[in-house]
Amino acid sequence: MAATTYDVLIVGGGVSGTALLYELARYTDLKAIGLVEKYDKVAIVNSHGRNNSQTIHCGDIETNYTLEKARTTKRTAGMVVNFGTKLSAEERDSIIYRYPKMVLGVGDKQCDFLRKRFDTFRELFPEMRLLERDDIAAQEPRVVEGRDPAEKIVALGSPNEYTAVNYTTLSEAFVKYAEQDAEKKGMTCDLHLSTPVHKIEKEGDLFKVTTPNKGTLQARYVVVAAGGHSLLFAHQMGYGLDKSCLPMAGSFYFTPKVLNGKVYTIQNENLPFAAVHGDPDVLVDGKTRFGPTALMLPLLERYNSKTFTEFLRVFRFDGSVAKVFWDLLKVRDIRNYVFKNFMYEVPVLRERLFYQSIKTIVPGLRVEDVEFAKGFGGVRPQLIDKTAKKLVMGEAKIDPGTGIVFNMTPSPGGTSCLGNAEKDMYLAQQFLGFNIDKEAFERDLLMGEVELRGLDENPQMSPEKSSHGEDLEGEREKEKQDKSVGPGA
């Protein structure tokens, strides 16, 4: 089979890979781009709604975020919302969802913490409110019902923002509009589904990507966005050998619908993993989903036992990895957390044990209301830096400067997909020297809903059309009539 040569080839069709495909197609003058995905659809591993919290994290209710981290995350979260709100109402409503949200503090210490946080973060998040007991009851009645009146509670939150995403339908939209934009430009934009990658190697100025069914695909630049498998490909090429992969699996539990929106709890500063929260589920009607738990699992994909051997190849256990484990387990909170989360996976016991963790959110829950969400939950490939002997928190990227980039554990997950794609687009530009339409990028992804409604004052874009050409007049009227309710709210 004759080799196909691309300017940029993306390996991995999750939300990060498809976001990059979209940005390259829409905002650059490249001639040929492609994406390779081993499954028959995009975004069906960790980007699938079953396997993540379906959340737009913007930093207001995530208490482990510093002000600077929240400022950065708010920008990338806004990009996802701006992409979605510039689509037709029907398409938008299959991608992003409006729900109320809050982070709940219980007891003097947590309430004082949230009050101080509100003073620090209120300027960055003008829509965020400090919610006292009656305010909480108005937004989330079941959080207050059955609670001891003497127990102090306070929350930070907002009643009506886009807070949830179906990252699979978002990824499908990225591909759809990438292909449309590329066709308008005469750009080649190929999507290779059901195409596993066996090997990546560089010969001269080109990378050769070997597949079993599409032959050898050649590219001038490669971005690997394949979760834990990104590190596997990096190791195969001799990069990132000082990194090890620690896959952390998250499970979820269902209850009857007891929350109207998202209710988060305050992060324990001694624990590097997410605190338990309750969410509406965009895939399952009439339920509230609680989680995630966190358990080390020797798989790069949660329900794919074939990835066990691949895990062994990226785990690379040695004295440095052992020291990271030892340092983590020396902390009592982490030891207890690890044991508790192991027990959350034990049938029969797990529902009763997990109930103890979530009744602080909904005191009136009964243990028989809690059901393990079988088949839900993904894997986050947490990295270990063997040189620093530390767990790597947040985004991990290996960029050897040779024309290939390996992306792992983007933080905070799907929220940052367009922001991470922006970084990779500019890295590719530095290497290849193509042009980027910065004006269009900012207009499409960094202009919020308020600005969208004022487009008649912007000569750069017709007031009658969205960024993808749909008629917005009817959509604006619909928004005015029904601004507070999204699908599933």
CSV table of C-alpha atoms in Angstrom, one decimal:
chain,number,residue,atom,x,y,z
A,1,MET,CA,0.0,0.0,0.0
A,2,ALA,CA,1.4,3.4,-0.9
A,3,ALA,CA,2.2,5.6,2.1
A,4,THR,CA,0.1,8.7,2.8
A,5,THR,CA,2.0,11.7,4.0
A,6,TYR,CA,0.4,14.3,6.3
A,7,ASP,CA,1.6,17.6,7.7
A,8,VAL,CA,0.2,16.6,11.1
A,9,LEU,CA,-1.0,13.2,12.2
A,10,ILE,CA,-2.8,12.7,15.4
A,11,VAL,CA,-2.8,9.3,17.2
A,12,GLY,CA,-5.8,8.9,19.5
A,13,GLY,CA,-9.4,9.9,18.8
A,14,GLY,CA,-10.5,11.0,22.3
A,15,VAL,CA,-11.7,14.5,23.0
A,16,SER,CA,-8.1,15.8,23.1
A,17,GLY,CA,-7.2,14.4,19.7
A,18,THR,CA,-10.4,15.4,18.0
A,19,ALA,CA,-10.1,18.9,19.4
A,20,LEU,CA,-6.7,19.3,17.8
A,21,LEU,CA,-8.0,17.9,14.5
A,22,TYR,CA,-10.7,20.6,14.6
A,23,GLU,CA,-8.3,23.5,15.4
A,24,LEU,CA,-5.8,22.4,12.7
A,25,ALA,CA,-8.6,22.2,10.1
A,26,ARG,CA,-10.3,25.4,11.0
A,27,TYR,CA,-7.5,27.8,11.9
A,28,THR,CA,-4.4,26.8,9.9
A,29,ASP,CA,-3.3,26.7,6.3
A,30,LEU,CA,-1.9,23.1,6.5
A,31,LYS,CA,-2.5,20.9,3.4
A,32,ALA,CA,-3.0,17.5,4.9
A,33,ILE,CA,-4.0,16.4,8.4
A,34,GLY,CA,-5.2,13.0,9.8
A,35,LEU,CA,-6.3,11.2,12.9
A,36,VAL,CA,-5.8,7.5,13.7
A,37,GLU,CA,-8.1,5.8,16.2
A,38,LYS,CA,-8.0,2.1,17.0
A,39,TYR,CA,-11.7,1.8,17.8
A,40,ASP,CA,-14.6,2.1,15.3
A,41,LYS,CA,-15.8,5.4,16.9
A,42,VAL,CA,-14.2,8.4,18.4
A,43,ALA,CA,-14.3,9.1,22.2
A,44,ILE,CA,-15.5,5.8,23.5
A,45,VAL,CA,-12.7,5.1,26.1
A,46,ASN,CA,-12.0,7.7,28.8
A,47,SER,CA,-13.9,10.4,26.9
A,48,HIS,CA,-17.1,8.4,27.0
A,49,GLY,CA,-19.7,9.7,29.4
A,50,ARG,CA,-19.8,6.4,31.3
A,51,ASN,CA,-16.1,6.8,32.2
A,52,ASN,CA,-15.9,10.4,33.5
A,53,SER,CA,-17.8,12.9,35.5
A,54,GLN,CA,-19.2,14.7,32.5
A,55,THR,CA,-18.2,18.0,34.1
A,56,ILE,CA,-17.0,21.4,32.8
A,57,HIS,CA,-14.4,22.3,35.5
A,58,CYS,CA,-13.9,26.0,35.6
A,59,GLY,CA,-12.2,26.3,39.0
A,60,ASP,CA,-15.0,27.9,41.0
A,61,ILE,CA,-16.1,24.9,43.0
A,62,GLU,CA,-12.9,22.8,42.7
A,63,THR,CA,-11.3,23.6,46.0
A,64,ASN,CA,-7.9,22.1,45.1
A,65,TYR,CA,-7.5,24.8,42.5
A,66,THR,CA,-5.4,27.8,43.3
A,67,LEU,CA,-6.5,31.2,42.0
A,68,GLU,CA,-4.0,31.0,39.1
A,69,LYS,CA,-5.0,27.5,38.2
A,70,ALA,CA,-8.7,28.6,38.3
A,71,ARG,CA,-7.9,31.5,36.0
A,72,THR,CA,-6.3,29.3,33.4
A,73,THR,CA,-9.0,26.6,33.7
A,74,LYS,CA,-11.8,29.2,33.4
A,75,ARG,CA,-10.4,30.2,30.0
A,76,THR,CA,-10.2,26.7,28.6
A,77,ALA,CA,-13.6,25.8,30.1
A,78,GLY,CA,-15.0,28.9,28.3
A,79,MET,CA,-13.7,27.6,25.0
A,80,VAL,CA,-15.8,24.4,25.3
A,81,VAL,CA,-18.9,26.5,26.2
A,82,ASN,CA,-18.3,28.9,23.4
A,83,PHE,CA,-17.9,26.1,20.9
A,84,GLY,CA,-21.1,24.6,22.0
A,85,THR,CA,-23.2,27.7,22.2
A,86,LYS,CA,-22.3,28.7,18.7
A,87,LEU,CA,-24.0,25.6,17.3
A,88,SER,CA,-27.6,25.2,16.5
A,89,ALA,CA,-29.8,24.6,19.6
A,90,GLU,CA,-30.4,21.0,18.7
A,91,GLU,CA,-26.8,20.2,18.4
A,92,ARG,CA,-25.8,22.3,21.4
A,93,ASP,CA,-28.3,20.5,23.6
A,94,SER,CA,-26.7,17.2,22.8
A,95,ILE,CA,-23.3,18.4,23.9
A,96,ILE,CA,-23.4,20.9,26.8
A,97,TYR,CA,-26.0,21.0,29.6
A,98,ARG,CA,-27.1,23.6,32.1
A,99,TYR,CA,-27.3,22.5,35.8
A,100,PRO,CA,-27.0,24.3,39.1
A,101,LYS,CA,-23.7,23.6,40.9
A,102,MET,CA,-22.2,24.1,44.3
A,103,VAL,CA,-19.4,23.0,46.6
A,104,LEU,CA,-20.7,22.1,50.1
A,105,GLY,CA,-18.9,22.9,53.4
A,106,VAL,CA,-20.0,21.1,56.5
A,107,GLY,CA,-18.9,22.1,60.0
A,108,ASP,CA,-17.0,25.2,61.3
A,109,LYS,CA,-13.7,24.5,59.6
A,110,GLN,CA,-15.1,23.8,56.1
A,111,CYS,CA,-17.5,26.7,56.3
A,112,ASP,CA,-14.8,29.2,57.3
A,113,PHE,CA,-12.6,27.8,54.4
A,114,LEU,CA,-15.4,28.5,51.9
A,115,ARG,CA,-16.1,32.0,53.2
A,116,LYS,CA,-12.5,32.9,52.8
A,117,ARG,CA,-12.3,31.3,49.4
A,118,PHE,CA,-15.4,33.3,48.3
A,119,ASP,CA,-13.6,36.5,49.1
A,120,THR,CA,-10.6,35.5,47.1
A,121,PHE,CA,-12.3,34.0,44.1
A,122,ARG,CA,-15.4,36.2,43.7
A,123,GLU,CA,-13.8,38.7,41.4
A,124,LEU,CA,-12.7,36.0,39.0
A,125,PHE,CA,-16.2,34.3,39.1
A,126,PRO,CA,-18.7,37.1,39.4
A,127,GLU,CA,-21.6,34.6,38.9
A,128,MET,CA,-20.5,32.6,42.0
A,129,ARG,CA,-22.7,33.1,45.1
A,130,LEU,CA,-22.1,32.4,48.8
A,131,LEU,CA,-25.0,30.2,49.7
A,132,GLU,CA,-26.3,30.0,53.3
A,133,ARG,CA,-28.6,27.3,54.6
A,134,ASP,CA,-31.8,28.6,53.1
A,135,ASP,CA,-30.1,29.3,49.8
A,136,ILE,CA,-28.8,25.8,49.7
A,137,ALA,CA,-32.3,24.5,50.4
A,138,ALA,CA,-33.7,26.5,47.6
A,139,GLN,CA,-31.2,25.1,45.1
A,140,GLU,CA,-30.8,21.6,46.5
A,141,PRO,CA,-33.6,20.7,49.0
A,142,ARG,CA,-32.3,17.2,49.7
A,143,VAL,CA,-28.9,18.5,50.9
A,144,VAL,CA,-30.7,20.2,53.8
A,145,GLU,CA,-33.6,17.9,54.4
A,146,GLY,CA,-33.0,15.5,57.4
A,147,ARG,CA,-29.8,17.4,58.4
A,148,ASP,CA,-29.3,18.4,62.1
A,149,PRO,CA,-30.4,22.1,62.3
A,150,ALA,CA,-27.4,22.7,64.5
A,151,GLU,CA,-24.9,21.5,61.9
A,152,LYS,CA,-23.3,24.4,60.1
A,153,ILE,CA,-23.4,24.3,56.3
A,154,VAL,CA,-22.4,26.8,53.6
A,155,ALA,CA,-21.8,26.5,49.9
A,156,LEU,CA,-20.3,28.3,46.9
A,157,GLY,CA,-22.1,27.9,43.7
A,158,SER,CA,-24.2,29.2,40.9
A,159,PRO,CA,-27.8,28.3,39.7
A,160,ASN,CA,-27.6,28.4,36.0
A,161,GLU,CA,-24.4,27.8,34.0
A,162,TYR,CA,-23.3,25.2,31.5
A,163,THR,CA,-21.8,22.7,33.8
A,164,ALA,CA,-21.9,19.3,32.1
A,165,VAL,CA,-20.7,17.9,28.8
A,166,ASN,CA,-21.2,14.7,26.8
A,167,TYR,CA,-17.6,14.5,25.6
A,168,THR,CA,-18.4,11.8,23.0
A,169,THR,CA,-20.9,14.0,21.2
A,170,LEU,CA,-18.4,17.0,21.6
A,171,SER,CA,-15.7,14.9,19.9
A,172,GLU,CA,-18.1,13.9,17.1
A,173,ALA,CA,-18.9,17.6,16.5
A,174,PHE,CA,-15.1,18.4,16.4
A,175,VAL,CA,-14.7,15.8,13.7
A,176,LYS,CA,-17.8,16.9,11.7
A,177,TYR,CA,-16.7,20.5,11.6
A,178,ALA,CA,-13.0,19.6,11.0
A,179,GLU,CA,-14.1,17.7,7.9
A,180,GLN,CA,-16.4,20.5,6.7
A,181,ASP,CA,-13.8,23.2,7.2
A,182,ALA,CA,-11.1,21.2,5.5
A,183,GLU,CA,-13.3,20.5,2.5
A,184,LYS,CA,-14.0,24.2,2.1
A,185,LYS,CA,-10.2,24.9,2.1
A,186,GLY,CA,-9.3,22.0,-0.1
A,187,MET,CA,-7.4,20.5,2.8
A,188,THR,CA,-7.0,16.8,3.2
A,189,CYS,CA,-8.5,15.7,6.5
A,190,ASP,CA,-8.6,11.9,7.0
A,191,LEU,CA,-10.2,10.0,9.8
A,192,HIS,CA,-8.8,6.4,10.2
A,193,LEU,CA,-11.1,4.5,12.5
A,194,SER,CA,-10.6,0.8,13.5
A,195,THR,CA,-6.9,1.4,12.9
A,196,PRO,CA,-4.5,0.4,15.7
A,197,VAL,CA,-1.0,1.8,15.6
A,198,HIS,CA,1.7,-0.8,16.0
A,199,LYS,CA,4.8,1.3,15.8
A,200,ILE,CA,6.0,4.9,15.3
A,201,GLU,CA,9.5,5.6,14.1
A,202,LYS,CA,11.3,8.4,12.5
A,203,GLU,CA,13.2,8.1,9.2
A,204,GLY,CA,14.8,11.3,7.9
A,205,ASP,CA,12.4,14.1,8.2
A,206,LEU,CA,9.3,12.0,8.3
A,207,PHE,CA,7.6,9.9,10.9
A,208,LYS,CA,6.3,6.5,9.8
A,209,VAL,CA,3.2,5.2,11.6
A,210,THR,CA,2.7,1.5,11.0
A,211,THR,CA,-0.9,0.1,11.1
A,212,PRO,CA,-2.2,-3.3,10.3
A,213,ASN,CA,-4.9,-2.3,7.9
A,214,LYS,CA,-3.9,1.1,6.4
A,215,GLY,CA,-0.3,0.3,5.8
A,216,THR,CA,2.3,3.0,6.7
A,217,LEU,CA,1.1,6.5,7.3
A,218,GLN,CA,3.8,9.2,7.0
A,219,ALA,CA,3.8,12.6,8.7
A,220,ARG,CA,6.0,15.6,9.1
A,221,TYR,CA,4.7,16.1,12.7
A,222,VAL,CA,2.9,13.7,15.1
A,223,VAL,CA,0.8,14.3,18.2
A,224,VAL,CA,0.1,11.2,20.3
A,225,ALA,CA,-3.0,11.8,22.4
A,226,ALA,CA,-3.8,8.2,23.6
A,227,GLY,CA,-3.9,8.4,27.4
A,228,GLY,CA,-1.6,5.8,29.0
A,229,HIS,CA,-0.7,4.5,25.6
A,230,SER,CA,1.0,7.8,24.8
A,231,LEU,CA,3.7,6.9,27.3
A,232,LEU,CA,4.0,3.4,25.8
A,233,PHE,CA,4.7,4.9,22.4
A,234,ALA,CA,7.1,7.4,23.9
A,235,HIS,CA,9.0,4.5,25.6
A,236,GLN,CA,9.1,2.6,22.4
A,237,MET,CA,10.9,5.6,20.8
A,238,GLY,CA,13.3,6.1,23.7
A,239,TYR,CA,11.5,9.1,25.2
A,240,GLY,CA,10.2,9.6,28.7
A,241,LEU,CA,12.1,6.7,30.2
A,242,ASP,CA,12.2,8.6,33.5
A,243,LYS,CA,8.4,8.4,33.7
A,244,SER,CA,6.2,5.5,35.0
A,245,CYS,CA,2.5,5.2,34.7
A,246,LEU,CA,0.2,4.6,37.6
A,247,PRO,CA,-3.4,3.9,36.3
A,248,MET,CA,-6.0,5.1,38.7
A,249,ALA,CA,-9.5,3.7,38.2
A,250,GLY,CA,-12.7,5.5,39.2
A,251,SER,CA,-16.0,3.8,39.9
A,252,PHE,CA,-19.4,5.4,40.4
A,253,TYR,CA,-22.7,4.7,42.2
A,254,PHE,CA,-26.3,5.5,41.3
A,255,THR,CA,-29.1,6.7,43.6
A,256,PRO,CA,-32.6,7.8,42.7
A,257,LYS,CA,-32.6,11.5,41.6
A,258,VAL,CA,-31.9,13.4,44.8
A,259,LEU,CA,-29.9,16.3,43.4
A,260,ASN,CA,-31.0,19.0,40.8
A,261,GLY,CA,-27.4,19.7,39.8
A,262,LYS,CA,-23.8,19.1,40.7
A,263,VAL,CA,-22.8,19.1,44.4
A,264,TYR,CA,-19.1,18.8,45.2
A,265,THR,CA,-17.3,18.4,48.5
A,266,ILE,CA,-14.1,20.0,49.7
A,267,GLN,CA,-10.9,18.4,48.7
A,268,ASN,CA,-8.7,16.9,51.4
A,269,GLU,CA,-5.3,18.6,50.8
A,270,ASN,CA,-3.5,15.4,51.8
A,271,LEU,CA,-5.2,13.4,49.0
A,272,PRO,CA,-4.1,13.8,45.4
A,273,PHE,CA,-7.4,12.4,44.1
A,274,ALA,CA,-10.8,13.9,43.5
A,275,ALA,CA,-13.3,14.3,46.4
A,276,VAL,CA,-16.6,12.6,46.1
A,277,HIS,CA,-19.4,14.5,44.4
A,278,GLY,CA,-23.0,14.0,43.1
A,279,ASP,CA,-24.0,14.8,39.6
A,280,PRO,CA,-26.9,14.5,37.2
A,281,ASP,CA,-26.0,11.9,34.5
A,282,VAL,CA,-26.5,13.1,30.9
A,283,LEU,CA,-26.8,9.5,29.8
A,284,VAL,CA,-29.1,8.1,32.4
A,285,ASP,CA,-32.4,9.8,33.2
A,286,GLY,CA,-33.9,10.0,36.7
A,287,LYS,CA,-30.7,9.1,38.5
A,288,THR,CA,-28.0,10.9,40.5
A,289,ARG,CA,-24.5,9.6,40.0
A,290,PHE,CA,-22.0,9.7,42.9
A,291,GLY,CA,-18.3,9.2,42.8
A,292,PRO,CA,-15.6,8.8,41.8
A,293,THR,CA,-13.7,6.3,43.9
A,294,ALA,CA,-10.0,5.9,43.2
A,295,LEU,CA,-8.2,2.6,43.0
A,296,MET,CA,-5.0,1.6,41.3
A,297,LEU,CA,-5.8,-0.8,38.5
A,298,PRO,CA,-3.1,-2.6,36.4
A,299,LEU,CA,-4.9,-1.7,33.1
A,300,LEU,CA,-4.5,1.1,30.7
A,301,GLU,CA,-8.2,0.8,29.9
A,302,ARG,CA,-10.8,0.0,32.6
A,303,TYR,CA,-12.6,-2.8,30.9
A,304,ASN,CA,-10.0,-4.1,28.5
A,305,SER,CA,-7.9,-6.9,30.1
A,306,LYS,CA,-5.7,-7.0,27.0
A,307,THR,CA,-4.1,-3.7,28.3
A,308,PHE,CA,-2.6,-5.5,31.3
A,309,THR,CA,0.6,-6.4,29.5
A,310,GLU,CA,0.8,-2.8,28.1
A,311,PHE,CA,0.5,-1.6,31.7
A,312,LEU,CA,3.5,-3.7,32.7
A,313,ARG,CA,5.6,-2.1,30.0
A,314,VAL,CA,4.9,1.4,31.1
A,315,PHE,CA,4.9,0.8,34.9
A,316,ARG,CA,8.7,0.1,34.9
A,317,PHE,CA,8.8,-0.7,38.6
A,318,ASP,CA,12.0,0.0,40.3
A,319,GLY,CA,13.4,1.7,43.5
A,320,SER,CA,12.2,5.1,42.4
A,321,VAL,CA,8.6,3.9,41.9
A,322,ALA,CA,8.8,2.1,45.2
A,323,LYS,CA,9.9,5.2,47.0
A,324,VAL,CA,6.9,7.1,45.5
A,325,PHE,CA,4.5,4.5,46.9
A,326,TRP,CA,6.3,4.5,50.3
A,327,ASP,CA,6.1,8.3,50.5
A,328,LEU,CA,2.4,8.2,49.7
A,329,LEU,CA,1.5,5.4,52.1
A,330,LYS,CA,3.4,7.1,54.9
A,331,VAL,CA,0.5,9.7,55.0
A,332,ARG,CA,-2.2,8.3,57.2
A,333,ASP,CA,-5.0,10.0,55.2
A,334,ILE,CA,-3.7,8.3,52.0
A,335,ARG,CA,-3.4,4.9,53.7
A,336,ASN,CA,-6.9,5.1,54.9
A,337,TYR,CA,-8.1,6.4,51.6
A,338,VAL,CA,-6.5,3.5,49.7
A,339,PHE,CA,-8.0,0.9,52.0
A,340,LYS,CA,-11.4,2.5,51.9
A,341,ASN,CA,-11.4,2.7,48.1
A,342,PHE,CA,-10.3,-0.9,47.8
A,343,MET,CA,-13.3,-1.9,49.9
A,344,TYR,CA,-15.6,0.2,47.6
A,345,GLU,CA,-14.9,-2.5,45.0
A,346,VAL,CA,-16.0,-5.5,47.1
A,347,PRO,CA,-19.5,-6.7,46.1
A,348,VAL,CA,-22.2,-6.7,48.9
A,349,LEU,CA,-20.1,-4.5,51.2
A,350,ARG,CA,-19.4,-1.7,48.7
A,351,GLU,CA,-22.9,0.0,48.7
A,352,ARG,CA,-23.1,0.1,52.5
A,353,LEU,CA,-19.6,1.5,52.8
A,354,PHE,CA,-20.0,4.1,50.0
A,355,TYR,CA,-23.3,5.2,51.6
A,356,GLN,CA,-21.3,6.5,54.5
A,357,SER,CA,-19.3,8.8,52.2
A,358,ILE,CA,-22.3,10.4,50.5
A,359,LYS,CA,-24.8,10.8,53.3
A,360,THR,CA,-22.9,14.0,54.3
A,361,ILE,CA,-24.2,15.4,50.9
A,362,VAL,CA,-27.7,13.9,51.2
A,363,PRO,CA,-28.5,13.1,54.8
A,364,GLY,CA,-31.9,11.5,54.0
A,365,LEU,CA,-30.4,8.8,51.7
A,366,ARG,CA,-31.0,5.2,52.7
A,367,VAL,CA,-28.4,2.5,52.1
A,368,GLU,CA,-30.8,0.6,49.9
A,369,ASP,CA,-30.9,3.7,47.6
A,370,VAL,CA,-27.3,3.2,46.7
A,371,GLU,CA,-26.4,1.0,43.6
A,372,PHE,CA,-23.0,0.3,42.2
A,373,ALA,CA,-22.8,1.7,38.6
A,374,LYS,CA,-21.7,-1.4,36.8
A,375,GLY,CA,-19.8,-0.7,33.6
A,376,PHE,CA,-19.2,3.0,34.6
A,377,GLY,CA,-15.8,4.4,35.4
A,378,GLY,CA,-12.6,5.0,33.5
A,379,VAL,CA,-8.8,5.1,34.1
A,380,ARG,CA,-6.7,8.1,34.6
A,381,PRO,CA,-3.0,7.3,33.7
A,382,GLN,CA,-1.3,9.2,36.5
A,383,LEU,CA,2.4,9.7,35.9
A,384,ILE,CA,5.3,9.1,38.3
A,385,ASP,CA,8.5,11.2,37.8
A,386,LYS,CA,11.2,8.7,38.6
A,387,THR,CA,13.9,11.4,38.7
A,388,ALA,CA,12.0,13.6,41.2
A,389,LYS,CA,10.5,10.5,42.8
A,390,LYS,CA,7.1,12.2,42.9
A,391,LEU,CA,3.6,11.7,41.6
A,392,VAL,CA,3.0,14.1,38.7
A,393,MET,CA,-0.2,16.1,39.3
A,394,GLY,CA,-2.0,17.7,36.4
A,395,GLU,CA,-1.0,17.7,32.7
A,396,ALA,CA,1.9,15.7,31.5
A,397,LYS,CA,3.5,16.3,28.1
A,398,ILE,CA,6.6,14.8,26.6
A,399,ASP,CA,8.0,17.1,23.9
A,400,PRO,CA,11.5,16.1,22.8
A,401,GLY,CA,11.6,18.8,20.1
A,402,THR,CA,12.0,16.3,17.3
A,403,GLY,CA,8.5,16.8,15.7
A,404,ILE,CA,6.5,14.5,17.9
A,405,VAL,CA,4.6,15.2,21.1
A,406,PHE,CA,3.1,12.8,23.6
A,407,ASN,CA,0.2,13.9,25.7
A,408,MET,CA,-1.0,12.2,28.9
A,409,THR,CA,-3.4,13.0,31.7
A,410,PRO,CA,-4.5,16.4,30.5
A,411,SER,CA,-5.9,18.3,33.5
A,412,PRO,CA,-8.7,18.9,34.2
A,413,GLY,CA,-9.6,16.2,31.7
A,414,GLY,CA,-12.0,17.0,28.8
A,415,THR,CA,-12.5,20.6,30.0
A,416,SER,CA,-9.0,21.5,28.8
A,417,CYS,CA,-9.3,19.8,25.4
A,418,LEU,CA,-9.4,22.9,23.3
A,419,GLY,CA,-6.8,24.7,25.5
A,420,ASN,CA,-4.5,21.7,25.2
A,421,ALA,CA,-5.1,21.5,21.5
A,422,GLU,CA,-4.2,25.2,21.2
A,423,LYS,CA,-0.8,24.5,22.9
A,424,ASP,CA,-0.2,21.6,20.5
A,425,MET,CA,-1.2,23.7,17.5
A,426,TYR,CA,1.4,26.3,18.4
A,427,LEU,CA,4.1,23.7,19.1
A,428,ALA,CA,3.4,22.2,15.6
A,429,GLN,CA,3.6,25.7,14.1
A,430,GLN,CA,7.0,26.3,15.7
A,431,PHE,CA,8.3,23.1,14.1
A,432,LEU,CA,6.5,23.3,10.7
A,433,GLY,CA,6.1,27.1,10.1
A,434,PHE,CA,2.5,27.2,9.0
A,435,ASN,CA,0.0,30.1,9.5
A,436,ILE,CA,-2.7,30.3,12.2
A,437,ASP,CA,-5.7,32.5,12.0
A,438,LYS,CA,-5.5,33.9,15.5
A,439,GLU,CA,-8.4,36.4,14.9
A,440,ALA,CA,-10.8,33.7,13.9
A,441,PHE,CA,-9.6,31.5,16.8
A,442,GLU,CA,-10.3,34.3,19.4
A,443,ARG,CA,-13.6,35.2,17.8
A,444,ASP,CA,-14.9,31.6,17.8
A,445,LEU,CA,-13.5,30.2,21.1
A,446,LEU,CA,-12.7,33.1,23.3
A,447,MET,CA,-15.8,35.2,22.7
A,448,GLY,CA,-18.5,34.4,25.2
A,449,GLU,CA,-22.3,34.2,24.9
A,450,VAL,CA,-22.8,37.9,25.7
A,451,GLU,CA,-20.4,38.9,22.9
A,452,LEU,CA,-22.1,36.4,20.6
A,453,ARG,CA,-25.5,38.2,21.1
A,454,GLY,CA,-23.8,41.5,20.2
A,455,LEU,CA,-22.2,40.4,17.0
A,456,ASP,CA,-24.1,43.1,15.0
A,457,GLU,CA,-21.4,45.5,16.4
A,458,ASN,CA,-18.6,43.3,15.2
A,459,PRO,CA,-17.7,43.9,11.6
A,460,GLN,CA,-15.5,40.8,11.4
A,461,MET,CA,-18.5,38.4,11.5
A,462,SER,CA,-22.0,38.5,10.2
A,463,PRO,CA,-24.6,39.0,13.0
A,464,GLU,CA,-26.9,36.5,11.3
A,465,LYS,CA,-24.5,33.5,11.5
A,466,SER,CA,-22.7,31.5,14.1
A,467,SER,CA,-19.1,30.4,13.6
A,468,HIS,CA,-20.4,27.4,11.6
A,469,GLY,CA,-23.0,29.3,9.6
A,470,GLU,CA,-26.2,28.4,11.3
A,471,ASP,CA,-29.0,31.0,11.6
A,472,LEU,CA,-29.0,32.4,15.1
A,473,GLU,CA,-32.1,34.6,15.1
A,474,GLY,CA,-34.5,31.9,16.2
A,475,GLU,CA,-32.0,30.5,18.6
A,476,ARG,CA,-31.6,33.9,20.4
A,477,GLU,CA,-35.3,34.1,20.8
A,478,LYS,CA,-35.5,30.7,22.2
A,479,GLU,CA,-32.7,31.5,24.7
A,480,LYS,CA,-34.6,34.6,25.8
A,481,GLN,CA,-37.8,32.5,26.4
A,482,ASP,CA,-36.1,29.6,28.2
A,483,LYS,CA,-32.7,30.5,29.5
A,484,SER,CA,-32.7,28.5,32.6
A,485,VAL,CA,-33.3,24.9,31.5
A,486,GLY,CA,-31.0,22.6,29.5
A,487,PRO,CA,-31.7,19.0,28.5
A,488,GLY,CA,-31.9,16.8,31.5
A,489,ALA,CA,-31.9,19.7,34.0
